[in-house]
């Protein structure tokens, strides 16, 4: 998803340079498109798209101090979700 978001920003910036009166997308715009905006496009915003209580949660943990290309942390699962509302 992060690569897709980066690509959208690159395309938007290219259009800004080549098309008159084009307003480029902001980071906020692209983040919304990738989260709640995407969920709304598929009519599933009642289940996913933000961190509201009762919605499904899926996240990627990124180590900003990691070296090289692989900055993703190891995948893990929380065995007991009873404390999550």
mmCIF file of N, CA and C in Angstrom:
data_model
loop_
_atom_site.group_PDB
_atom_site.id
_atom_site.type_symbol
_atom_site.label_atom_id
_atom_site.label_comp_id
_atom_site.label_asym_id
_atom_site.label_seq_id
_atom_site.Cartn_x
_atom_site.Cartn_y
_atom_site.Cartn_z
ATOM 1 N N UNK A 1 0.826 -1.186 0.000
ATOM 2 C CA UNK A 1 0.000 0.000 0.000
ATOM 3 C C UNK A 1 0.875 1.257 0.000
ATOM 4 N N UNK A 2 1.976 1.212 0.749
ATOM 5 C CA UNK A 2 2.843 2.392 0.784
ATOM 6 C C UNK A 2 3.423 2.703 -0.590
ATOM 7 N N UNK A 3 3.775 1.664 -1.351
ATOM 8 C CA UNK A 3 4.287 1.894 -2.706
ATOM 9 C C UNK A 3 3.222 2.522 -3.599
ATOM 10 N N UNK A 4 1.982 2.071 -3.459
ATOM 11 C CA UNK A 4 0.897 2.637 -4.256
ATOM 12 C C UNK A 4 0.666 4.100 -3.894
ATOM 13 N N UNK A 5 0.720 4.402 -2.614
ATOM 14 C CA UNK A 5 0.543 5.792 -2.175
ATOM 15 C C UNK A 5 1.662 6.668 -2.740
ATOM 16 N N UNK A 6 2.885 6.151 -2.711
ATOM 17 C CA UNK A 6 4.028 6.887 -3.257
ATOM 18 C C UNK A 6 3.845 7.118 -4.754
ATOM 19 N N UNK A 7 3.361 6.100 -5.462
ATOM 20 C CA UNK A 7 3.135 6.228 -6.908
ATOM 21 C C UNK A 7 2.074 7.273 -7.220
ATOM 22 N N UNK A 8 1.007 7.294 -6.440
ATOM 23 C CA UNK A 8 -0.049 8.296 -6.642
ATOM 24 C C UNK A 8 0.521 9.702 -6.481
ATOM 25 N N UNK A 9 1.354 9.908 -5.470
ATOM 26 C CA UNK A 9 1.967 11.225 -5.272
ATOM 27 C C UNK A 9 2.875 11.596 -6.441
ATOM 28 N N UNK A 10 3.643 10.627 -6.947
ATOM 29 C CA UNK A 10 4.531 10.901 -8.074
ATOM 30 C C UNK A 10 3.743 11.282 -9.324
ATOM 31 N N UNK A 11 2.682 10.542 -9.604
ATOM 32 C CA UNK A 11 1.854 10.854 -10.772
ATOM 33 C C UNK A 11 1.211 12.227 -10.613
ATOM 34 N N UNK A 12 0.715 12.515 -9.428
ATOM 35 C CA UNK A 12 0.096 13.814 -9.176
ATOM 36 C C UNK A 12 1.101 14.947 -9.372
ATOM 37 N N UNK A 13 2.324 14.750 -8.901
ATOM 38 C CA UNK A 13 3.352 15.780 -9.073
ATOM 39 C C UNK A 13 3.737 15.950 -10.537
ATOM 40 N N UNK A 14 3.776 14.856 -11.296
ATOM 41 C CA UNK A 14 4.052 14.951 -12.737
ATOM 42 C C UNK A 14 2.946 15.725 -13.447
ATOM 43 N N UNK A 15 1.712 15.458 -13.081
ATOM 44 C CA UNK A 15 0.596 16.192 -13.683
ATOM 45 C C UNK A 15 0.658 17.670 -13.330
ATOM 46 N N UNK A 16 1.093 17.980 -12.129
ATOM 47 C CA UNK A 16 1.227 19.371 -11.706
ATOM 48 C C UNK A 16 2.228 20.115 -12.592
ATOM 49 N N UNK A 17 3.297 19.423 -12.980
ATOM 50 C CA UNK A 17 4.334 20.036 -13.809
ATOM 51 C C UNK A 17 3.886 20.154 -15.263
ATOM 52 N N UNK A 18 3.093 19.199 -15.741
ATOM 53 C CA UNK A 18 2.762 19.157 -17.167
ATOM 54 C C UNK A 18 1.392 19.720 -17.531
ATOM 55 N N UNK A 19 0.493 19.815 -16.588
ATOM 56 C CA UNK A 19 -0.866 20.281 -16.879
ATOM 57 C C UNK A 19 -1.123 21.630 -16.215
ATOM 58 N N UNK A 20 -1.568 22.569 -17.001
ATOM 59 C CA UNK A 20 -1.884 23.892 -16.474
ATOM 60 C C UNK A 20 -3.120 23.814 -15.571
ATOM 61 N N UNK A 21 -3.087 24.541 -14.483
ATOM 62 C CA UNK A 21 -4.188 24.628 -13.513
ATOM 63 C C UNK A 21 -4.452 23.329 -12.744
ATOM 64 N N UNK A 22 -3.543 22.363 -12.818
ATOM 65 C CA UNK A 22 -3.718 21.127 -12.052
ATOM 66 C C UNK A 22 -3.272 21.371 -10.611
ATOM 67 N N UNK A 23 -4.092 20.981 -9.667
ATOM 68 C CA UNK A 23 -3.748 21.107 -8.251
ATOM 69 C C UNK A 23 -3.292 19.735 -7.766
ATOM 70 N N UNK A 24 -2.027 19.614 -7.337
ATOM 71 C CA UNK A 24 -1.524 18.296 -6.933
ATOM 72 C C UNK A 24 -2.176 17.801 -5.644
ATOM 73 N N UNK A 25 -2.198 16.492 -5.488
ATOM 74 C CA UNK A 25 -2.716 15.881 -4.272
ATOM 75 C C UNK A 25 -1.739 16.112 -3.122
ATOM 76 N N UNK A 26 -2.271 16.283 -1.944
ATOM 77 C CA UNK A 26 -1.434 16.429 -0.753
ATOM 78 C C UNK A 26 -1.240 15.054 -0.108
ATOM 79 N N UNK A 27 -0.315 14.987 0.844
ATOM 80 C CA UNK A 27 -0.139 13.745 1.598
ATOM 81 C C UNK A 27 -1.442 13.373 2.303
ATOM 82 N N UNK A 28 -2.135 14.376 2.811
ATOM 83 C CA UNK A 28 -3.412 14.144 3.493
ATOM 84 C C UNK A 28 -4.433 13.542 2.528
ATOM 85 N N UNK A 29 -4.496 14.074 1.300
ATOM 86 C CA UNK A 29 -5.410 13.535 0.283
ATOM 87 C C UNK A 29 -5.124 12.059 0.008
ATOM 88 N N UNK A 30 -3.852 11.743 -0.188
ATOM 89 C CA UNK A 30 -3.462 10.378 -0.536
ATOM 90 C C UNK A 30 -3.699 9.431 0.638
ATOM 91 N N UNK A 31 -3.422 9.884 1.853
ATOM 92 C CA UNK A 31 -3.675 9.050 3.031
ATOM 93 C C UNK A 31 -5.167 8.738 3.148
ATOM 94 N N UNK A 32 -5.999 9.742 2.908
ATOM 95 C CA UNK A 32 -7.452 9.529 2.948
ATOM 96 C C UNK A 32 -7.885 8.548 1.863
ATOM 97 N N UNK A 33 -7.322 8.690 0.670
ATOM 98 C CA UNK A 33 -7.663 7.772 -0.418
ATOM 99 C C UNK A 33 -7.323 6.328 -0.052
ATOM 100 N N UNK A 34 -6.223 6.145 0.666
ATOM 101 C CA UNK A 34 -5.763 4.800 1.012
ATOM 102 C C UNK A 34 -6.476 4.214 2.226
ATOM 103 N N UNK A 35 -7.188 5.037 2.968
ATOM 104 C CA UNK A 35 -7.840 4.549 4.184
ATOM 105 C C UNK A 35 -9.355 4.657 4.046
ATOM 106 N N UNK A 36 -9.945 5.661 4.635
ATOM 107 C CA UNK A 36 -11.398 5.792 4.642
ATOM 108 C C UNK A 36 -11.963 6.036 3.242
ATOM 109 N N UNK A 37 -11.243 6.760 2.410
ATOM 110 C CA UNK A 37 -11.711 6.991 1.044
ATOM 111 C C UNK A 37 -11.829 5.695 0.258
ATOM 112 N N UNK A 38 -10.833 4.820 0.410
ATOM 113 C CA UNK A 38 -10.887 3.515 -0.251
ATOM 114 C C UNK A 38 -12.020 2.655 0.279
ATOM 115 N N UNK A 39 -12.212 2.709 1.592
ATOM 116 C CA UNK A 39 -13.307 1.943 2.199
ATOM 117 C C UNK A 39 -14.657 2.440 1.695
ATOM 118 N N UNK A 40 -14.802 3.755 1.575
ATOM 119 C CA UNK A 40 -16.059 4.315 1.063
ATOM 120 C C UNK A 40 -16.293 3.912 -0.386
ATOM 121 N N UNK A 41 -15.228 3.857 -1.178
ATOM 122 C CA UNK A 41 -15.363 3.476 -2.586
ATOM 123 C C UNK A 41 -15.934 2.070 -2.737
ATOM 124 N N UNK A 42 -15.651 1.209 -1.761
ATOM 125 C CA UNK A 42 -16.152 -0.163 -1.791
ATOM 126 C C UNK A 42 -17.340 -0.380 -0.861
ATOM 127 N N UNK A 43 -17.867 0.709 -0.327
ATOM 128 C CA UNK A 43 -19.028 0.663 0.584
ATOM 129 C C UNK A 43 -18.792 -0.241 1.792
ATOM 130 N N UNK A 44 -17.576 -0.193 2.329
ATOM 131 C CA UNK A 44 -17.261 -0.979 3.527
ATOM 132 C C UNK A 44 -16.742 -0.083 4.653
ATOM 133 N N UNK A 45 -17.066 1.208 4.577
ATOM 134 C CA UNK A 45 -16.577 2.152 5.584
ATOM 135 C C UNK A 45 -17.141 1.891 6.973
ATOM 136 N N UNK A 46 -18.208 1.081 7.058
ATOM 137 C CA UNK A 46 -18.737 0.719 8.377
ATOM 138 C C UNK A 46 -17.893 -0.372 9.039
ATOM 139 N N UNK A 47 -16.992 -1.014 8.270
ATOM 140 C CA UNK A 47 -16.166 -2.102 8.792
ATOM 141 C C UNK A 47 -14.692 -1.734 8.905
ATOM 142 N N UNK A 48 -14.177 -0.936 7.967
ATOM 143 C CA UNK A 48 -12.748 -0.603 7.920
ATOM 144 C C UNK A 48 -12.562 0.850 7.493
ATOM 145 N N UNK A 49 -11.324 1.307 7.517
ATOM 146 C CA UNK A 49 -11.016 2.627 6.977
ATOM 147 C C UNK A 49 -10.477 3.616 7.982
ATOM 148 N N UNK A 50 -10.731 3.387 9.269
ATOM 149 C CA UNK A 50 -10.171 4.249 10.311
ATOM 150 C C UNK A 50 -10.111 3.461 11.617
ATOM 151 N N UNK A 51 -9.737 4.124 12.680
ATOM 152 C CA UNK A 51 -9.520 3.437 13.957
ATOM 153 C C UNK A 51 -10.682 3.597 14.927
ATOM 154 N N UNK A 52 -11.877 3.731 14.419
ATOM 155 C CA UNK A 52 -13.052 3.867 15.278
ATOM 156 C C UNK A 52 -13.346 2.540 15.980
ATOM 157 N N UNK A 53 -13.856 2.602 17.225
ATOM 158 C CA UNK A 53 -14.195 1.373 17.953
ATOM 159 C C UNK A 53 -15.183 0.511 17.165
ATOM 160 N N UNK A 54 -14.928 -0.791 17.165
ATOM 161 C CA UNK A 54 -15.800 -1.733 16.486
ATOM 162 C C UNK A 54 -15.370 -2.080 15.073
ATOM 163 N N UNK A 55 -14.441 -1.311 14.507
ATOM 164 C CA UNK A 55 -13.986 -1.602 13.151
ATOM 165 C C UNK A 55 -12.806 -2.570 13.185
ATOM 166 N N UNK A 56 -12.614 -3.278 12.077
ATOM 167 C CA UNK A 56 -11.492 -4.201 11.960
ATOM 168 C C UNK A 56 -10.193 -3.408 11.951
ATOM 169 N N UNK A 57 -9.150 -3.985 12.524
ATOM 170 C CA UNK A 57 -7.860 -3.307 12.628
ATOM 171 C C UNK A 57 -6.790 -4.114 11.908
ATOM 172 N N UNK A 58 -6.053 -3.451 11.051
ATOM 173 C CA UNK A 58 -4.948 -4.061 10.331
ATOM 174 C C UNK A 58 -3.899 -2.977 10.174
ATOM 175 N N UNK A 59 -2.696 -3.237 10.624
ATOM 176 C CA UNK A 59 -1.675 -2.193 10.579
ATOM 177 C C UNK A 59 -0.327 -2.777 10.189
ATOM 178 N N UNK A 60 0.522 -1.914 9.701
ATOM 179 C CA UNK A 60 1.893 -2.248 9.360
ATOM 180 C C UNK A 60 2.791 -1.439 10.275
ATOM 181 N N UNK A 61 3.667 -2.116 10.988
ATOM 182 C CA UNK A 61 4.602 -1.423 11.869
ATOM 183 C C UNK A 61 5.882 -1.196 11.084
ATOM 184 N N UNK A 62 6.354 0.046 11.079
ATOM 185 C CA UNK A 62 7.540 0.404 10.312
ATOM 186 C C UNK A 62 8.611 0.906 11.257
ATOM 187 N N UNK A 63 9.804 0.344 11.146
ATOM 188 C CA UNK A 63 10.946 0.792 11.935
ATOM 189 C C UNK A 63 11.657 1.874 11.131
ATOM 190 N N UNK A 64 11.466 3.129 11.512
ATOM 191 C CA UNK A 64 12.059 4.246 10.774
ATOM 192 C C UNK A 64 13.571 4.309 10.929
ATOM 193 N N UNK A 65 14.122 3.573 11.882
ATOM 194 C CA UNK A 65 15.571 3.558 12.091
ATOM 195 C C UNK A 65 16.251 2.373 11.411
ATOM 196 N N UNK A 66 15.492 1.518 10.751
ATOM 197 C CA UNK A 66 16.059 0.341 10.090
ATOM 198 C C UNK A 66 16.926 0.768 8.913
ATOM 199 N N UNK A 67 17.904 -0.040 8.613
ATOM 200 C CA UNK A 67 18.808 0.219 7.487
ATOM 201 C C UNK A 67 18.349 -0.582 6.272
ATOM 202 N N UNK A 68 18.613 -0.071 5.097
ATOM 203 C CA UNK A 68 18.316 -0.801 3.876
ATOM 204 C C UNK A 68 16.873 -0.664 3.431
ATOM 205 N N UNK A 69 16.485 -1.565 2.549
ATOM 206 C CA UNK A 69 15.166 -1.512 1.932
ATOM 207 C C UNK A 69 14.050 -2.053 2.819
ATOM 208 N N UNK A 70 14.349 -3.036 3.663
ATOM 209 C CA UNK A 70 13.308 -3.699 4.440
ATOM 210 C C UNK A 70 13.138 -3.034 5.795
ATOM 211 N N UNK A 71 12.201 -2.103 5.885
ATOM 212 C CA UNK A 71 11.963 -1.379 7.129
ATOM 213 C C UNK A 71 10.768 -1.920 7.900
ATOM 214 N N UNK A 72 10.143 -2.967 7.388
ATOM 215 C CA UNK A 72 8.981 -3.527 8.070
ATOM 216 C C UNK A 72 9.427 -4.357 9.266
ATOM 217 N N UNK A 73 8.709 -4.228 10.337
ATOM 218 C CA UNK A 73 8.976 -5.035 11.526
ATOM 219 C C UNK A 73 8.410 -6.433 11.317
ATOM 220 N N UNK A 74 8.895 -7.404 12.088
ATOM 221 C CA UNK A 74 8.333 -8.759 11.965
ATOM 222 C C UNK A 74 6.825 -8.757 12.228
ATOM 223 N N UNK A 75 6.115 -9.604 11.526
ATOM 224 C CA UNK A 75 4.665 -9.703 11.687
ATOM 225 C C UNK A 75 4.355 -10.477 12.964
ATOM 226 N N UNK A 76 3.386 -9.999 13.697
ATOM 227 C CA UNK A 76 2.979 -10.697 14.907
ATOM 228 C C UNK A 76 1.473 -10.594 15.056
ATOM 229 N N UNK A 77 0.916 -11.450 15.868
ATOM 230 C CA UNK A 77 -0.514 -11.422 16.150
ATOM 231 C C UNK A 77 -0.722 -11.249 17.642
ATOM 232 N N UNK A 78 -1.783 -10.561 18.009
ATOM 233 C CA UNK A 78 -2.147 -10.406 19.410
ATOM 234 C C UNK A 78 -3.100 -11.550 19.738
ATOM 235 N N UNK A 79 -2.679 -12.495 20.599
ATOM 236 C CA UNK A 79 -3.515 -13.668 20.851
ATOM 237 C C UNK A 79 -4.817 -13.366 21.590
ATOM 238 N N UNK A 80 -4.802 -12.391 22.482
ATOM 239 C CA UNK A 80 -5.999 -12.094 23.275
ATOM 240 C C UNK A 80 -6.492 -10.698 22.923
ATOM 241 N N UNK A 81 -7.613 -10.619 22.236
ATOM 242 C CA UNK A 81 -8.157 -9.328 21.808
ATOM 243 C C UNK A 81 -9.305 -8.872 22.704
ATOM 244 N N UNK A 82 -9.519 -9.534 23.830
ATOM 245 C CA UNK A 82 -10.668 -9.220 24.682
ATOM 246 C C UNK A 82 -10.610 -7.811 25.267
ATOM 247 N N UNK A 83 -9.408 -7.251 25.400
ATOM 248 C CA UNK A 83 -9.272 -5.909 25.960
ATOM 249 C C UNK A 83 -9.495 -4.809 24.921
ATOM 250 N N UNK A 84 -9.588 -5.166 23.659
ATOM 251 C CA UNK A 84 -9.780 -4.193 22.590
ATOM 252 C C UNK A 84 -11.272 -3.967 22.395
ATOM 253 N N UNK A 85 -11.675 -2.700 22.366
ATOM 254 C CA UNK A 85 -13.092 -2.377 22.191
ATOM 255 C C UNK A 85 -13.383 -1.960 20.776
#
